[in-house]
Coordinates of C-alpha atoms in Angstrom, one line a residue:
M10 CA -21.4 -7.8 21.3
Y11 CA -20.4 -11.4 20.7
E12 CA -18.3 -12.7 23.6
I13 CA -15.8 -15.6 23.3
V14 CA -14.9 -17.3 26.6
M15 CA -12.3 -19.8 27.7
P16 CA -13.8 -23.1 26.8
Q17 CA -14.1 -26.1 29.2
L18 CA -12.3 -28.9 27.3
S19 CA -12.9 -31.6 29.9
D20 CA -14.9 -32.2 33.1
S21 CA -11.8 -31.7 35.2
M22 CA -10.7 -28.5 33.5
D23 CA -11.2 -25.3 35.4
E24 CA -8.7 -23.1 33.6
G25 CA -6.9 -23.1 30.3
K26 CA -3.7 -21.7 28.8
L27 CA -3.9 -19.3 25.9
I28 CA -1.4 -20.6 23.4
S29 CA -1.7 -18.0 20.6
W30 CA -3.9 -15.4 19.1
K31 CA -4.8 -15.7 15.4
V32 CA -6.4 -12.2 15.2
K33 CA -5.7 -8.7 16.3
E34 CA -7.9 -6.0 17.7
G35 CA -9.6 -4.2 14.9
Q36 CA -9.3 -7.2 12.5
K37 CA -12.4 -8.3 10.6
V38 CA -13.5 -11.9 11.2
D39 CA -16.0 -14.2 9.5
V40 CA -18.0 -17.1 10.7
G41 CA -15.6 -20.1 11.1
D42 CA -12.4 -18.0 11.3
V43 CA -10.0 -19.4 13.9
I44 CA -9.3 -16.7 16.4
A45 CA -7.1 -18.4 19.0
E46 CA -5.5 -21.6 20.3
V47 CA -6.0 -22.7 23.8
E48 CA -4.6 -25.6 25.8
S49 CA -6.0 -27.7 28.6
D50 CA -4.4 -30.5 30.5
K51 CA -5.1 -32.8 27.7
A52 CA -5.4 -31.1 24.4
I53 CA -4.8 -28.1 22.2
M54 CA -7.8 -26.6 20.5
E55 CA -8.5 -24.0 17.9
V56 CA -11.3 -21.6 18.8
Q57 CA -13.3 -20.1 16.0
S58 CA -15.9 -17.4 15.8
F59 CA -19.6 -18.3 15.2
K60 CA -20.3 -14.7 14.1
S61 CA -18.9 -12.2 11.6
G62 CA -17.7 -8.8 12.9
V63 CA -14.7 -6.9 14.1
V64 CA -12.5 -7.9 17.0
A65 CA -13.3 -5.2 19.5
E66 CA -11.3 -6.5 22.5
I67 CA -8.7 -9.0 23.4
N68 CA -8.6 -9.6 27.1
A69 CA -5.8 -12.1 27.6
K70 CA -2.1 -12.3 26.5
E71 CA -0.5 -15.3 24.9
G72 CA 0.7 -17.6 27.8
D73 CA -1.9 -16.4 30.2
V74 CA -3.8 -19.0 32.2
V75 CA -7.5 -18.1 32.1
P76 CA -10.4 -19.5 34.2
V77 CA -13.0 -21.4 32.3
G78 CA -15.9 -19.1 31.3
K79 CA -13.9 -15.9 31.4
V80 CA -14.3 -13.7 28.4
I81 CA -11.1 -13.7 26.3
A82 CA -12.3 -11.6 23.4
R83 CA -15.3 -9.7 22.2
I84 CA -16.5 -9.4 18.6
Q85 CA -18.4 -6.3 17.5
T86 CA -21.1 -7.7 15.1
S87 CA -23.1 -5.6 12.7
E88 CA -26.3 -6.3 14.7
S89 CA -24.6 -5.5 18.0
K90 CA -23.5 -1.9 17.3
N91 CA -26.4 -0.5 19.2
E92 CA -26.4 -3.2 21.9
K93 CA -25.4 -2.7 25.5
V94 CA -23.5 -5.4 27.3
V95 CA -24.8 -6.2 30.8
K96 CA -23.0 -8.4 33.2
T97 CA -24.8 -10.5 35.8
S98 CA -23.2 -11.8 38.9
E99 CA -22.2 -15.0 37.1
T100 CA -21.7 -14.2 33.5
A101 CA -22.3 -11.6 30.8
V102 CA -25.4 -11.4 28.6
V103 CA -26.3 -9.1 25.8
E104 CA -29.4 -6.9 26.1
K105 CA -31.0 -5.7 22.9
P106 CA -32.5 -2.2 23.0
V107 CA -35.9 -3.3 21.5
A108 CA -36.6 -6.9 22.8
K109 CA -34.8 -6.3 26.1
Q110 CA -34.3 -10.1 26.3
A111 CA -31.1 -11.5 27.5
E112 CA -29.2 -13.2 24.7
P113 CA -27.7 -16.5 25.8
I114 CA -24.0 -16.6 25.9
P115 CA -22.8 -18.1 22.6
K116 CA -21.3 -21.4 23.0
T117 CA -17.6 -21.2 22.5
P118 CA -16.8 -22.8 19.2
V119 CA -14.2 -25.5 18.9
V120 CA -13.0 -26.7 15.6
K121 CA -11.6 -30.0 16.6
H122 CA -10.4 -31.8 19.7
L123 CA -6.9 -33.1 19.4
Q124 CA -5.2 -35.3 21.9
K125 CA -2.0 -34.0 23.1
K126 CA 0.9 -36.3 22.5
E127 CA 4.0 -36.8 24.6
T128 CA 6.0 -34.2 22.8
G129 CA 3.2 -31.7 22.1
G130 CA -0.2 -31.0 20.4
I131 CA -1.1 -30.8 16.7
S132 CA -3.5 -28.3 15.2
P133 CA -6.2 -29.5 12.9
K134 CA -4.7 -27.7 9.9
A135 CA -1.3 -29.2 10.6
R136 CA -2.9 -32.6 10.7
A137 CA -4.8 -32.0 7.5
K138 CA -1.6 -30.8 5.7
A139 CA 0.3 -33.9 6.9
A140 CA -2.5 -36.2 5.7
Q141 CA -2.5 -34.5 2.3
Y142 CA 1.2 -35.4 1.8
G143 CA 1.2 -38.6 3.8
V144 CA 3.6 -37.3 6.4
D145 CA 4.0 -39.1 9.7
M146 CA 3.4 -36.5 12.4
Q147 CA 5.9 -38.2 14.6
S148 CA 8.6 -37.4 12.0
V149 CA 7.6 -33.7 12.2
L150 CA 7.5 -33.7 16.0
Q151 CA 11.0 -35.1 16.1
K152 CA 12.3 -32.1 14.1
T153 CA 11.0 -29.5 16.5
A154 CA 11.2 -28.6 20.2
K155 CA 7.9 -26.8 20.1
D156 CA 5.0 -27.7 22.4
A157 CA 2.4 -27.4 19.6
L158 CA 2.6 -28.1 15.8
H159 CA 1.1 -25.8 13.3
V160 CA 0.7 -26.1 9.5
K161 CA 3.8 -24.1 8.9
D162 CA 5.8 -26.7 10.9
V163 CA 4.6 -29.4 8.5
E164 CA 5.4 -27.2 5.5
A165 CA 8.9 -26.6 6.8
Y166 CA 9.4 -30.3 7.2
L167 CA 8.2 -30.9 3.6
R168 CA 10.5 -28.2 2.2
E169 CA 13.6 -29.6 4.1
H170 CA 12.8 -33.2 3.4
Y171 CA 12.0 -33.0 -0.3
F172 CA 13.9 -30.0 -1.7
T173 CA 17.6 -29.2 -2.0
P174 CA 18.7 -25.7 -0.7
K175 CA 19.1 -24.3 -4.2
A176 CA 15.8 -25.8 -5.3
L177 CA 14.2 -24.0 -2.3
Q178 CA 15.8 -20.7 -3.3
L179 CA 14.3 -21.0 -6.8
L180 CA 11.0 -22.1 -5.3
D181 CA 10.8 -19.0 -3.1
R182 CA 12.0 -16.7 -5.9
Y183 CA 9.1 -17.6 -8.1
G184 CA 6.6 -18.0 -5.2
L185 CA 5.9 -21.6 -6.2
D186 CA 3.6 -23.8 -4.2
L187 CA 4.6 -27.3 -3.0
A188 CA 1.4 -28.7 -4.4
G189 CA 2.9 -28.3 -7.9
F190 CA 5.4 -31.1 -7.2
T191 CA 5.3 -34.8 -6.6
L192 CA 6.9 -35.2 -3.2
N193 CA 8.3 -38.7 -3.4
H194 CA 12.0 -37.9 -3.9
K195 CA 14.6 -35.2 -3.4
I196 CA 13.9 -32.4 -5.8
N197 CA 16.8 -30.4 -7.1
E198 CA 17.2 -27.0 -8.8
A199 CA 17.1 -28.4 -12.3
E200 CA 13.7 -30.0 -11.7
V201 CA 12.2 -26.8 -10.3
Q202 CA 13.6 -24.9 -13.3
E203 CA 12.1 -27.4 -15.6
F204 CA 8.7 -26.9 -13.9
I205 CA 9.1 -23.1 -14.3
D206 CA 10.0 -23.4 -18.0
K207 CA 7.2 -25.9 -18.8
N208 CA 4.6 -23.8 -17.1
E209 CA 6.0 -20.4 -18.3
T210 CA 5.9 -19.2 -14.7
P211 CA 6.3 -15.4 -14.5
L212 CA 9.0 -14.1 -12.1
P213 CA 7.5 -11.8 -9.5
Q214 CA 9.5 -8.6 -9.1
P215 CA 9.3 -6.9 -5.7
L216 CA 8.4 -3.2 -5.9
S217 CA 11.2 -0.8 -5.0
Q218 CA 10.5 1.9 -2.4
M219 CA 10.4 4.4 -5.3
Q220 CA 7.8 2.3 -7.2
K221 CA 5.7 2.1 -4.0
A222 CA 5.9 5.9 -3.5
I223 CA 4.9 6.5 -7.2
I224 CA 2.0 4.1 -6.9
A225 CA 0.8 5.8 -3.7
N226 CA 1.2 9.3 -5.2
V227 CA -0.7 8.6 -8.5
T228 CA -3.4 6.6 -6.6
A229 CA -4.0 9.6 -4.3
S230 CA -3.9 11.9 -7.3
A231 CA -6.5 9.8 -9.1
Q232 CA -8.9 10.5 -6.2
K233 CA -8.9 14.3 -6.8
P234 CA -11.6 16.1 -8.7
V235 CA -9.6 17.1 -11.8
Y236 CA -10.6 18.9 -15.0
R237 CA -8.4 19.8 -17.9
L238 CA -7.9 22.7 -20.3
Y239 CA -6.2 22.2 -23.7
E240 CA -4.3 25.0 -25.3
H241 CA -1.4 25.9 -27.6
I242 CA 1.1 28.7 -27.0
D243 CA 3.2 30.4 -29.7
A244 CA 6.7 28.9 -29.8
K245 CA 8.5 31.7 -31.8
L246 CA 10.3 33.2 -28.9
F247 CA 11.3 29.8 -27.5
V248 CA 12.9 29.0 -30.8
E249 CA 14.7 32.3 -31.0
H250 CA 16.1 31.9 -27.4
D251 CA 17.2 28.3 -27.6
A252 CA 20.3 28.9 -25.5
Y253 CA 18.0 27.7 -22.7
S254 CA 15.5 24.8 -22.8
I255 CA 11.8 25.1 -23.4
T256 CA 11.2 23.7 -19.9
A257 CA 13.4 26.4 -18.4
W258 CA 11.6 29.2 -20.2
L259 CA 8.2 27.7 -19.3
I260 CA 9.2 27.6 -15.6
K261 CA 10.1 31.3 -15.7
I262 CA 6.8 32.2 -17.5
F263 CA 4.6 30.0 -15.3
A264 CA 6.2 31.4 -12.2
K265 CA 5.4 35.0 -13.3
V266 CA 1.8 34.1 -14.1
M267 CA 1.4 32.2 -10.9
M268 CA 2.2 35.4 -9.0
Q269 CA -0.8 36.9 -10.6
H270 CA -3.1 34.0 -9.7
E271 CA -2.8 33.0 -6.1
A272 CA -4.9 29.8 -6.5
F273 CA -2.0 28.4 -8.5
R274 CA 0.2 29.0 -5.5
S275 CA -2.2 27.2 -3.2
R276 CA -2.5 23.7 -1.9
L277 CA -4.8 21.9 0.5
Q278 CA -3.3 21.0 3.8
N279 CA -5.1 19.7 6.9
D280 CA -8.5 21.1 5.8
A281 CA -6.9 24.5 5.1
L282 CA -5.9 26.3 2.0
V283 CA -2.3 27.3 2.2
I284 CA -1.2 30.1 -0.1
S285 CA 2.6 30.3 -0.8
P286 CA 4.1 33.8 -1.1
N287 CA 6.2 32.6 -4.0
A288 CA 5.9 30.3 -7.0
S289 CA 7.6 27.0 -6.4
I290 CA 7.2 24.5 -9.3
A291 CA 7.8 20.8 -9.3
V292 CA 9.4 19.4 -12.5
A293 CA 9.0 15.8 -13.6
V294 CA 12.5 14.2 -14.0
A295 CA 12.6 10.5 -14.9
D296 CA 14.6 7.7 -16.4
K297 CA 13.3 4.2 -17.4
K298 CA 12.8 3.1 -13.8
N299 CA 12.3 6.2 -11.6
L300 CA 10.2 9.3 -11.6
Y301 CA 11.0 12.3 -9.4
M302 CA 9.3 15.7 -8.9
P303 CA 12.1 18.0 -7.6
V304 CA 11.1 21.5 -7.0
V305 CA 12.4 24.8 -8.4
K306 CA 11.9 26.8 -5.3
D307 CA 10.8 30.5 -5.5
A308 CA 11.1 30.3 -9.3
N309 CA 9.6 33.8 -9.6
K310 CA 12.8 35.1 -8.0
C311 CA 15.2 33.2 -10.3
S312 CA 16.8 34.3 -13.5
I313 CA 16.6 32.0 -16.5
A314 CA 20.2 31.1 -15.9
E315 CA 19.5 30.0 -12.3
I316 CA 16.5 28.0 -13.4
S317 CA 18.5 26.3 -16.1
A318 CA 21.3 25.5 -13.6
Q319 CA 18.7 23.9 -11.2
L320 CA 17.4 21.8 -14.0
Q321 CA 20.9 20.6 -14.8
S322 CA 21.5 19.8 -11.2
F323 CA 18.3 17.7 -11.2
K324 CA 19.7 15.7 -14.2
T325 CA 22.9 15.1 -12.3
K326 CA 21.1 13.9 -9.2
L327 CA 18.9 11.6 -11.3
K328 CA 22.0 9.9 -12.7
A329 CA 23.6 9.6 -9.3
N330 CA 20.3 8.7 -7.6
S331 CA 21.0 11.3 -5.0
F332 CA 17.8 13.2 -4.7
T333 CA 16.8 14.1 -1.1
A334 CA 13.4 14.5 0.5
A335 CA 14.0 18.3 0.7
D336 CA 14.4 18.4 -3.1
M337 CA 10.8 17.3 -3.4
Q338 CA 9.1 19.7 -1.0
G339 CA 7.5 23.1 -1.3
S340 CA 5.7 23.1 -4.6
S341 CA 2.2 24.2 -5.4
F342 CA 2.2 23.5 -9.1
G343 CA 4.0 21.1 -11.5
I344 CA 5.3 20.9 -15.0
S345 CA 5.9 17.7 -17.0
N346 CA 7.5 17.9 -20.5
L347 CA 7.5 15.0 -22.9
G348 CA 7.7 17.2 -25.9
M349 CA 11.4 16.5 -26.3
L350 CA 10.5 12.9 -26.9
G351 CA 8.1 13.8 -29.7
V352 CA 4.9 13.4 -27.7
E353 CA 2.5 15.8 -29.3
S354 CA 0.2 16.2 -26.3
F355 CA -0.8 14.3 -23.1
D356 CA -2.2 15.0 -19.6
A357 CA -0.3 14.5 -16.4
M358 CA -1.2 13.5 -12.8
I359 CA -1.2 16.2 -10.2
N360 CA 1.8 15.8 -7.8
K361 CA 0.9 15.3 -4.1
N362 CA -1.0 18.4 -2.8
D363 CA -0.3 20.7 -5.7
S364 CA -3.1 22.7 -7.2
G365 CA -2.4 21.6 -10.8
I366 CA 0.1 20.5 -13.4
A367 CA 0.9 21.5 -17.0
A368 CA 1.7 18.7 -19.5
V369 CA 4.0 20.1 -22.3
G370 CA 3.9 18.5 -25.7
S371 CA 6.2 18.8 -28.7
L372 CA 6.7 21.8 -30.9
Q373 CA 4.4 21.5 -33.9
D374 CA 3.9 24.1 -36.6
G375 CA 5.4 26.9 -34.5
K376 CA 3.2 26.0 -31.4
I377 CA 3.6 24.0 -28.2
S378 CA 0.6 22.1 -26.8
L379 CA -0.2 22.6 -23.1
T380 CA -2.7 20.5 -21.1
L381 CA -3.6 22.1 -17.8
S382 CA -4.9 19.6 -15.2
A383 CA -6.3 21.5 -12.2
D384 CA -7.7 20.4 -8.8
H385 CA -11.3 21.7 -8.9
R386 CA -11.3 22.1 -5.1
V387 CA -8.6 24.8 -5.4
I388 CA -9.0 26.3 -8.9
N389 CA -12.2 26.9 -10.7
G390 CA -12.6 26.7 -14.4
Y391 CA -13.0 30.5 -14.9
E392 CA -9.7 31.3 -13.1
A393 CA -8.0 28.5 -15.0
A394 CA -9.1 30.0 -18.3
L395 CA -7.8 33.4 -17.2
F396 CA -4.5 31.8 -16.2
M397 CA -4.1 30.2 -19.6
Q398 CA -4.8 33.5 -21.3
D399 CA -2.1 35.3 -19.3
L400 CA 0.3 32.5 -20.0
K401 CA -0.2 32.8 -23.7
K402 CA 0.4 36.5 -23.6
E403 CA 3.6 36.1 -21.6
A404 CA 4.8 33.5 -24.1
Q405 CA 4.6 36.2 -26.7
N406 CA 6.2 38.9 -24.6
P407 CA 9.8 39.5 -25.7
L408 CA 10.6 41.0 -22.2
Q409 CA 10.0 37.6 -20.7
F410 CA 12.9 36.2 -22.8
K411 CA 15.6 38.6 -21.6
D412 CA 18.3 36.9 -19.5

């Protein structure tokens, strides 16, 4: 374990004040990373790590006054995972299990010694940033009541001193760096816009919560062991009973077949296989920006009219953006239909913990293409093949198309 102690910054120093931490417990650090700032009676110093590892312990709070030599943090290094820390009466040493030789306490690293000024101290990075732009640090110090100046204080000074408020708004909107501009005059909005146009700077668009949720869902889905079966079902009865949509009929048929194959009513949850007593099916509902998977609950108990009514309510909620979390829960299988948009065939991502999903393509030559994506942890290929056989039979069963 690599230990970092309160450094002795001068001969007269016997304790120091911890100004701020730059790392948190559990955070990975590399050699040279600044981990803290400490203050003596004369200076503010940045303390950096001489070893790479993970911050295992932080033993002092910001504002604490700590005796010189006392451990303020410990770094778990790769070579110290099997080491045991042994403390002597005066200090701590590291005993390696093989060599059994005490490892000298690592010297506390210090980046740079900075003299504290009347109004406060200046971090090395802040001084470097000021030097980069030719800023007089006294000008920055006069703008703040802080005891210590950091690089962000210098950047704040540059922004205020060289940009108009509207120029700053544009700067932030496009995420532009100050280094792209010559800071020798007051820069207005028009000049920033000229920079954007000249450099064809793209406008970053923050992700909505919905977009973040979709990304998380499909990313998790991509980690699943998925295989696919490609089939076509006879569309004759779907065409003859077009008072209801193909999606509505498919939900009714899938629900019946799912009741014959419990794996399709199953989902993995907390290292257990949960089998639902009924067939609840998530249906992809989307517009240009959003994608939802509301659930037709207990679809095996619903009439075709009730299923159709639920699909209509999903469309209404999509327009009003009024879906609730409860609308999205309870499914074990999903259906995504892009056939009405002319897509002949495709495959879909499995929703959340569902066992599988069917991608429905367009009606071509009296048939509808189906792509079954199944989670191999829940459904094996043989059972999936039997499921598709039963599905094709039910699609040709006139009794299925009675209201």
